Short mmCIF file of C-alpha atoms in Angstrom, two decimals:
data_model
loop_
_atom_site.label_atom_id
_atom_site.label_comp_id
_atom_site.label_asym_id
_atom_site.label_seq_id
_atom_site.Cartn_x
_atom_site.Cartn_y
_atom_site.Cartn_z
CA MET Z 207 61.23 -36.30 -14.10
CA ALA Z 208 61.93 -40.10 -14.57
CA LEU Z 209 62.84 -41.77 -11.60
CA THR Z 210 66.28 -43.12 -12.84
CA LEU Z 211 67.42 -39.62 -13.43
CA GLY Z 212 66.60 -38.92 -9.43
CA LEU Z 213 68.38 -41.25 -8.79
CA SER Z 214 71.27 -39.95 -11.08
CA LEU Z 215 71.61 -36.43 -9.77
CA THR Z 216 71.29 -38.16 -5.95
CA ALA Z 217 74.38 -40.72 -6.86
CA CYS Z 218 76.23 -38.08 -8.42
CA GLY Z 219 75.62 -35.49 -5.63
CA THR Z 220 74.57 -32.26 -7.87
CA THR Z 221 72.62 -29.71 -7.01
CA GLU Z 222 71.74 -26.40 -8.78
CA ASP Z 223 74.43 -23.35 -7.95
CA GLY Z 224 73.31 -19.74 -7.61
CA ASP Z 225 74.23 -19.57 -11.69
CA GLY Z 226 71.38 -22.50 -12.14
CA GLY Z 227 74.54 -24.94 -12.92
CA SER Z 228 75.52 -27.81 -11.01
CA SER Z 229 78.81 -28.00 -8.88
CA SER Z 230 80.16 -31.19 -6.87
CA ASN Z 231 81.57 -30.75 -3.95
CA GLY Z 232 83.93 -34.29 -4.17
CA ASP Z 233 83.52 -37.53 -3.12
CA ALA Z 234 80.37 -39.37 -1.08
CA ALA Z 235 81.25 -39.22 2.56
CA CYS Z 236 81.54 -42.51 4.26
CA ASP Z 237 80.50 -44.01 7.74
CA LEU Z 238 76.93 -42.51 8.20
CA LYS Z 239 73.58 -43.38 9.31
CA LEU Z 240 70.13 -42.49 7.71
CA ALA Z 241 67.45 -42.16 10.71
CA PHE Z 242 63.85 -43.77 10.34
CA PHE Z 243 61.93 -41.91 12.93
CA GLY Z 244 58.48 -43.01 13.54
CA PRO Z 245 55.79 -46.31 14.07
CA GLU Z 246 57.29 -49.77 13.36
CA THR Z 247 55.13 -51.24 15.56
CA GLY Z 248 52.13 -50.81 17.88
CA PRO Z 249 48.38 -49.61 16.73
CA ALA Z 250 50.46 -47.33 14.10
CA ALA Z 251 52.29 -48.95 12.36
CA GLY Z 252 50.19 -49.70 8.77
CA LEU Z 253 50.67 -45.73 8.29
CA GLY Z 254 54.58 -46.07 9.52
CA LYS Z 255 55.26 -49.28 7.62
CA PRO Z 256 55.19 -47.31 3.92
CA ILE Z 257 57.27 -44.45 4.68
CA ILE Z 258 59.96 -47.59 6.15
CA GLN Z 259 60.03 -48.57 2.73
CA GLY Z 260 59.77 -45.48 1.12
CA ALA Z 261 63.26 -44.28 2.78
CA GLN Z 262 64.65 -47.83 2.26
CA LEU Z 263 64.07 -47.68 -1.44
CA ALA Z 264 66.34 -44.60 -1.84
CA VAL Z 265 69.18 -46.06 0.81
CA ASP Z 266 68.75 -49.56 -0.81
CA GLN Z 267 69.45 -47.46 -4.75
CA TYR Z 268 71.67 -45.25 -3.27
CA ASN Z 269 73.87 -48.05 -2.08
CA ALA Z 270 73.63 -50.35 -5.12
CA ASP Z 271 76.28 -47.84 -6.76
CA ALA Z 272 78.42 -46.68 -3.86
CA GLU Z 273 81.70 -47.06 -2.57
CA CYS Z 274 80.57 -46.32 0.92
CA GLU Z 275 77.25 -47.97 1.81
CA VAL Z 276 75.39 -45.42 4.03
CA GLU Z 277 73.27 -47.92 7.09
CA PHE Z 278 69.96 -47.41 7.92
CA VAL Z 279 68.57 -47.13 11.39
CA LYS Z 280 65.28 -47.16 12.65
CA PHE Z 281 63.51 -45.30 15.68
CA ASP Z 282 60.10 -46.80 16.77
CA SER Z 283 58.45 -44.56 18.45
CA GLN Z 284 55.27 -46.73 18.04
CA GLY Z 285 53.87 -42.79 16.92
CA SER Z 286 53.57 -42.23 20.99
CA PRO Z 287 54.81 -38.39 21.99
CA ASP Z 288 56.05 -40.71 25.15
CA GLU Z 289 58.31 -43.18 23.48
CA ALA Z 290 59.93 -39.77 21.60
CA PRO Z 291 62.02 -37.95 23.54
CA SER Z 292 64.30 -40.33 24.97
CA LEU Z 293 64.90 -42.50 21.05
CA ALA Z 294 65.38 -38.44 19.90
CA THR Z 295 67.86 -37.63 22.68
CA GLU Z 296 69.97 -41.36 22.15
CA VAL Z 297 69.44 -40.74 17.81
CA ALA Z 298 71.06 -37.25 18.45
CA GLY Z 299 74.28 -38.65 20.40
CA ASP Z 300 75.12 -40.82 17.75
CA GLU Z 301 77.27 -38.93 15.23
CA LYS Z 302 76.73 -40.89 12.87
CA ILE Z 303 73.74 -40.31 12.33
CA ILE Z 304 73.33 -37.46 10.01
CA GLY Z 305 69.88 -37.13 9.06
CA VAL Z 306 65.93 -38.43 10.56
CA VAL Z 307 63.15 -39.46 7.85
CA GLY Z 308 61.10 -38.14 10.72
CA PRO Z 309 59.25 -37.73 12.71
CA ALA Z 310 56.49 -39.68 10.98
CA PHE Z 311 53.28 -37.90 12.99
CA SER Z 312 52.83 -34.76 14.61
CA GLY Z 313 52.33 -35.63 18.13
CA GLU Z 314 55.68 -36.82 18.49
CA SER Z 315 57.34 -33.68 15.93
CA ALA Z 316 56.11 -31.75 18.89
CA ALA Z 317 58.06 -34.27 21.43
CA ALA Z 318 61.30 -34.98 19.58
CA GLY Z 319 61.76 -31.59 18.17
CA PRO Z 320 63.87 -29.62 20.68
CA ILE Z 321 65.93 -32.25 21.20
CA PHE Z 322 66.83 -32.52 17.66
CA ALA Z 323 67.27 -28.84 17.60
CA GLU Z 324 69.54 -28.69 20.17
CA GLY Z 325 71.45 -31.53 19.00
CA GLY Z 326 71.93 -29.76 15.40
CA VAL Z 327 70.03 -33.51 13.76
CA PRO Z 328 68.00 -32.33 10.91
CA THR Z 329 65.24 -34.24 10.16
CA VAL Z 330 62.16 -33.95 6.91
CA SER Z 331 59.22 -35.29 7.81
CA PRO Z 332 57.41 -37.02 5.23
CA SER Z 333 53.83 -37.09 7.15
CA ALA Z 334 53.36 -35.21 10.44
CA THR Z 335 51.25 -31.75 9.19
CA ASN Z 336 50.79 -29.96 12.46
CA PRO Z 337 51.33 -26.31 11.71
CA THR Z 338 52.77 -25.23 14.80
CA LEU Z 339 55.65 -27.72 13.94
CA SER Z 340 57.52 -25.24 11.95
CA GLU Z 341 56.76 -22.15 14.43
CA ASN Z 342 58.93 -22.96 17.26
CA GLY Z 343 61.81 -22.14 15.88
CA TRP Z 344 63.39 -25.35 15.33
CA ASP Z 345 66.29 -24.62 12.34
CA THR Z 346 66.49 -28.58 11.51
CA PHE Z 347 62.73 -28.77 11.57
CA HIS Z 348 61.42 -29.78 7.41
CA ARG Z 349 58.44 -31.44 6.41
CA ALA Z 350 58.48 -32.68 2.97
CA LEU Z 351 54.29 -31.86 2.70
CA GLY Z 352 51.34 -29.47 3.14
CA ASN Z 353 50.38 -29.01 6.68
CA ASP Z 354 46.87 -29.01 7.94
CA ALA Z 355 46.99 -25.41 7.20
CA THR Z 356 46.37 -26.39 3.75
CA GLN Z 357 44.91 -29.32 4.46
CA GLY Z 358 41.93 -28.53 6.64
CA PRO Z 359 40.50 -25.92 4.49
CA ALA Z 360 41.10 -28.85 1.68
CA ALA Z 361 39.15 -30.48 3.57
CA ALA Z 362 36.03 -28.12 4.34
CA LYS Z 363 36.08 -27.14 1.01
CA TYR Z 364 34.90 -30.59 -0.48
CA ILE Z 365 32.41 -30.96 2.42
CA GLN Z 366 31.07 -27.63 1.17
CA ASP Z 367 31.53 -27.57 -2.92
CA THR Z 368 31.57 -31.54 -3.23
CA ILE Z 369 29.63 -32.81 -0.71
CA LYS Z 370 27.91 -29.74 -0.59
CA SER Z 371 26.72 -30.41 3.42
CA GLU Z 372 24.17 -28.26 5.12
CA SER Z 373 25.07 -29.75 8.84
CA THR Z 374 28.43 -31.00 9.13
CA PHE Z 375 29.11 -32.72 12.90
CA VAL Z 376 33.60 -32.79 13.79
CA ILE Z 377 35.08 -35.11 15.61
CA ASP Z 378 39.00 -35.48 16.40
CA ASP Z 379 41.35 -37.86 18.54
CA ALA Z 380 42.31 -35.24 21.18
CA SER Z 381 46.33 -36.18 19.22
CA GLU Z 382 47.80 -33.27 18.07
CA TYR Z 383 47.42 -34.00 15.03
CA GLY Z 384 44.00 -34.78 14.84
CA ALA Z 385 42.35 -32.31 17.90
CA GLY Z 386 44.80 -29.46 15.10
CA LEU Z 387 42.69 -30.96 12.08
CA ALA Z 388 39.15 -30.50 13.29
CA GLY Z 389 40.13 -27.62 14.76
CA ILE Z 390 41.34 -25.76 10.99
CA VAL Z 391 38.49 -27.71 9.27
CA LYS Z 392 35.67 -26.30 12.37
CA ASP Z 393 36.57 -23.09 12.03
CA THR Z 394 36.85 -22.76 8.19
CA LEU Z 395 33.42 -24.61 8.02
CA GLY Z 396 31.53 -21.95 10.18
CA ASP Z 397 28.07 -22.12 11.04
CA THR Z 398 27.29 -25.33 8.78
CA VAL Z 399 28.61 -26.82 11.78
CA VAL Z 400 26.07 -27.99 14.32
CA GLY Z 401 28.08 -30.17 16.75
CA ASN Z 402 31.50 -31.76 17.91
CA ASP Z 403 32.59 -33.45 19.99
CA THR Z 404 36.14 -35.39 21.11
CA ILE Z 405 37.23 -38.84 21.44
CA GLN Z 406 40.67 -40.98 23.05
CA VAL Z 407 42.91 -42.67 21.33
CA GLY Z 408 42.40 -46.68 22.12
CA ASP Z 409 38.82 -46.15 22.61
CA THR Z 410 36.27 -48.84 21.74
CA ASP Z 411 32.84 -47.32 22.65
CA PHE Z 412 32.37 -44.33 20.91
CA SER Z 413 28.38 -44.94 21.89
CA ALA Z 414 27.70 -41.03 23.50
CA THR Z 415 29.40 -39.36 20.32
CA VAL Z 416 26.57 -41.79 18.07
CA THR Z 417 23.71 -39.96 19.66
CA LYS Z 418 25.41 -36.52 19.69
CA VAL Z 419 25.71 -37.00 16.05
CA THR Z 420 22.60 -39.04 15.61
CA ASP Z 421 20.99 -35.94 17.36
CA SER Z 422 22.47 -33.65 15.39
CA LYS Z 423 21.12 -33.82 11.90
CA ALA Z 424 24.52 -33.80 10.84
CA ASP Z 425 24.68 -34.67 6.82
CA THR Z 426 27.97 -35.01 7.01
CA VAL Z 427 31.06 -36.17 10.00
CA PHE Z 428 34.65 -34.92 9.65
CA PHE Z 429 37.40 -37.09 11.34
CA GLY Z 430 40.33 -35.53 12.40
CA GLY Z 431 42.54 -38.61 13.97
CA TYR Z 432 43.70 -41.97 13.06
CA TYR Z 433 42.25 -45.29 11.11
CA ALA Z 434 42.28 -47.70 14.13
CA GLU Z 435 40.12 -45.61 15.53
CA ALA Z 436 38.15 -44.48 12.87
CA THR Z 437 37.12 -48.22 12.11
CA ILE Z 438 35.79 -48.52 14.79
CA LEU Z 439 33.95 -45.49 14.86
CA VAL Z 440 32.71 -45.64 11.04
CA GLY Z 441 30.98 -48.69 12.04
CA GLN Z 442 29.55 -47.56 15.31
CA LEU Z 443 27.95 -44.87 13.63
CA ARG Z 444 26.40 -46.74 10.70
CA LYS Z 445 25.13 -49.12 13.43
CA GLY Z 446 23.28 -45.60 14.92
CA GLY Z 447 21.78 -44.60 11.94
CA PHE Z 448 24.22 -42.16 10.21
CA ASP Z 449 23.69 -42.50 6.68
CA GLY Z 450 25.43 -39.61 5.61
CA THR Z 451 29.38 -38.73 4.42
CA PHE Z 452 32.12 -39.53 6.25
CA VAL Z 453 35.46 -37.56 5.52
CA VAL Z 454 38.80 -38.16 7.11
CA ALA Z 455 42.31 -37.23 6.38
CA ASP Z 456 45.87 -38.64 6.14
CA GLY Z 457 45.93 -40.10 9.11
CA VAL Z 458 43.02 -42.61 8.03
CA LYS Z 459 44.52 -43.87 4.58
CA ASP Z 460 45.72 -46.62 5.55
CA PRO Z 461 44.34 -50.16 3.90
CA ALA Z 462 43.42 -51.52 7.79
CA TYR Z 463 40.74 -49.00 7.51
CA LEU Z 464 39.23 -51.23 4.95
CA ASP Z 465 38.64 -53.47 7.38
CA ALA Z 466 35.03 -51.48 8.51
CA LYS Z 467 33.90 -53.43 4.78
CA ALA Z 468 30.59 -51.94 3.63
CA ALA Z 469 30.18 -48.95 6.62
CA ALA Z 470 33.53 -46.87 4.88
CA GLU Z 471 32.34 -47.39 1.52
CA GLY Z 472 31.80 -43.64 0.33
CA THR Z 473 34.50 -41.95 2.77
CA ILE Z 474 36.63 -38.91 1.72
CA ILE Z 475 39.84 -39.39 2.83
CA THR Z 476 41.98 -35.77 2.00
CA CYS Z 477 45.66 -35.94 2.21
CA PRO Z 478 48.65 -33.93 0.97
CA CYS Z 479 49.49 -37.08 -0.54
CA ILE Z 480 50.66 -37.64 -4.54
CA PRO Z 481 48.52 -40.41 -5.86
CA ASP Z 482 50.56 -43.40 -6.92
CA THR Z 483 48.34 -43.63 -9.81
CA ASP Z 484 49.72 -40.38 -11.01
CA PRO Z 485 52.56 -40.69 -13.48
CA ALA Z 486 54.89 -38.66 -11.69
CA VAL Z 487 55.22 -41.94 -9.97
CA ALA Z 488 54.98 -43.83 -11.79
CA ASP Z 489 58.41 -45.29 -12.63
CA PHE Z 490 58.60 -45.42 -8.60
CA ALA Z 491 55.65 -47.31 -8.21
CA SER Z 492 56.45 -50.29 -10.28
CA GLN Z 493 60.06 -49.72 -8.64
CA TYR Z 494 58.92 -49.77 -5.00
CA GLU Z 495 56.01 -52.91 -6.12
CA GLU Z 496 59.15 -54.55 -7.56
CA GLU Z 497 61.32 -54.15 -4.37
CA PHE Z 498 58.53 -54.68 -2.05
CA GLY Z 499 55.58 -57.16 -3.40
CA GLU Z 500 53.10 -54.49 -2.66
CA ALA Z 501 52.05 -51.29 -3.89
CA PRO Z 502 53.49 -48.20 -1.93
CA GLY Z 503 51.22 -46.75 0.36
CA THR Z 504 50.22 -43.62 2.15
CA TYR Z 505 53.22 -40.78 2.10
CA ALA Z 506 56.01 -44.07 0.40
CA ALA Z 507 57.27 -41.04 -2.23
CA GLU Z 508 57.23 -38.51 0.00
CA ALA Z 509 59.56 -40.78 2.33
CA TYR Z 510 61.33 -41.37 -0.86
CA ASP Z 511 62.15 -37.73 -1.72
CA ALA Z 512 63.11 -37.29 2.05
CA ALA Z 513 65.96 -39.91 2.24
CA SER Z 514 67.40 -38.63 -1.33
CA ILE Z 515 67.40 -35.23 0.13
CA PHE Z 516 70.02 -36.63 3.09
CA LEU Z 517 71.69 -38.63 0.67
CA ALA Z 518 72.32 -36.43 -2.15
CA GLY Z 519 73.87 -34.74 0.79
CA ILE Z 520 76.26 -37.43 1.57
CA GLY Z 521 76.86 -37.72 -2.52
CA GLU Z 522 78.87 -34.36 -2.44
CA GLY Z 523 81.05 -35.73 0.44
CA ILE Z 524 78.65 -34.20 3.29
CA ASP Z 525 79.89 -35.28 6.73
CA THR Z 526 78.54 -32.82 9.48
CA ARG Z 527 75.00 -32.18 10.56
CA GLU Z 528 76.02 -29.03 10.34
CA ASP Z 529 76.77 -29.08 6.76
CA MET Z 530 74.21 -31.38 5.89
CA LEU Z 531 71.53 -28.61 7.62
CA ALA Z 532 73.18 -26.38 5.36
CA PHE Z 533 72.61 -28.49 2.55
CA VAL Z 534 69.01 -29.36 3.22
CA ASN Z 535 67.97 -25.62 3.50
CA GLU Z 536 69.67 -24.38 0.54
CA TYR Z 537 68.17 -27.82 -1.43
CA ASP Z 538 66.03 -26.81 -4.69
CA GLU Z 539 65.52 -29.81 -6.77
CA LYS Z 540 62.55 -31.83 -8.58
CA GLY Z 541 61.55 -34.84 -6.58
CA ILE Z 542 58.75 -37.45 -7.11
CA THR Z 543 56.39 -35.66 -5.39
CA LYS Z 544 56.85 -32.28 -6.53
CA GLN Z 545 59.86 -29.53 -6.13
CA LEU Z 546 61.74 -30.24 -3.14
CA LYS Z 547 62.47 -26.52 -1.22
CA PHE Z 548 61.75 -25.24 1.83
CA ASP Z 549 61.11 -22.33 3.75
CA GLU Z 550 62.48 -20.03 6.24
CA SER Z 551 60.62 -22.39 8.49
CA GLY Z 552 60.96 -25.46 6.83
CA GLU Z 553 57.76 -25.80 4.81
CA PRO Z 554 58.11 -26.78 1.44
CA ALA Z 555 57.32 -24.46 -1.55
CA ASP Z 556 55.34 -26.35 -3.13
CA VAL Z 557 51.64 -27.99 -2.03
CA HIS Z 558 48.52 -29.98 -3.36
CA VAL Z 559 46.02 -31.79 -1.15
CA TYR Z 560 44.71 -34.71 -3.21
CA ALA Z 561 40.82 -36.34 -2.96
CA TYR Z 562 40.07 -39.83 -2.24
CA THR Z 563 37.19 -42.12 -1.68
CA VAL Z 564 36.44 -46.05 -0.66
CA LYS Z 565 34.79 -47.89 -3.20
CA ASP Z 566 33.96 -51.59 -3.57
CA GLY Z 567 36.76 -52.03 -1.28
CA ALA Z 568 39.13 -50.10 -2.21
CA ILE Z 569 40.92 -46.37 -2.16
CA VAL Z 570 40.23 -44.32 -5.21
CA PRO Z 571 42.26 -41.17 -6.15
CA GLU Z 572 39.57 -38.71 -7.06
CA GLY Z 573 42.04 -35.54 -7.92
CA GLU Z 574 43.31 -32.62 -6.30
CA ILE Z 575 41.40 -30.74 -4.75
CA GLU Z 576 41.75 -27.01 -6.25
#
């Protein structure tokens, strides 16, 4: 669907009714806010930036034709579970905030989720992938991408079928996201895993882990974690003598990872995020680049979709969290990245996982992992 058509639906506030037609619930609501919740600063800010900008683009385009503008507010968690509860309490206390694009990361989602649920704040995360987030009974939780119960097996499938690894070493960063994902990959690979280790977010000396990897004779390393540690880890692995394939996931899909230069070449990155080269997002990518002067980064399109759901509700006149939650739960429309529809636990009905590779200093899409 062309972006302009999707924007038209958002501005008009139309959704399909039970007979397959469309309905409008009156004038757009006024004096409301849409929030971003995630890292704007800190070591993970690179992953937060495209999410902020994707949501900002949706709000700006809505406001361009709106009689009542929606205010876009940002809550900078720095991606930290420790910062999340107080910020979530602040969000819940502002009744003008009718929805949240986020939280961005799994750890902060786990910390903020109960507060959002108690406050009745609908959330749609464009990027948090830990599977257990939808198992907590929070009726306010939704995500616009597949979780690690799909990404983990897809990564393992790529390692087995494409790389044809005979011996894989699995490393995680002890975070809610990284440890959960690495555990799924480890369990899926089974007997071909020759070792595993855990590092800590913020560490810079991974010599002990490098020794374990080289001693294991692994031909592949899978790392579950974020780009700040991955950039250092891959460099130390290469210097330590590891010459096999380095496989990571969406937490590493950021241009800052390319700071590892030659050490990063050949890295495989999995992500439940649609490539910006896909024809389905071509119009979005063009308008994003025109607005921000750069190509959309990881989860920019998913953030646009998440924001557009809330904006469609506002366009129909929804002005309470309770009504917005019902609207999100029943939403079923074509978005930029996929058909946007959620099951009873808040998981998306339409899930895809893609592979990317670092080639000639760039992150290049390879295609969907079938």
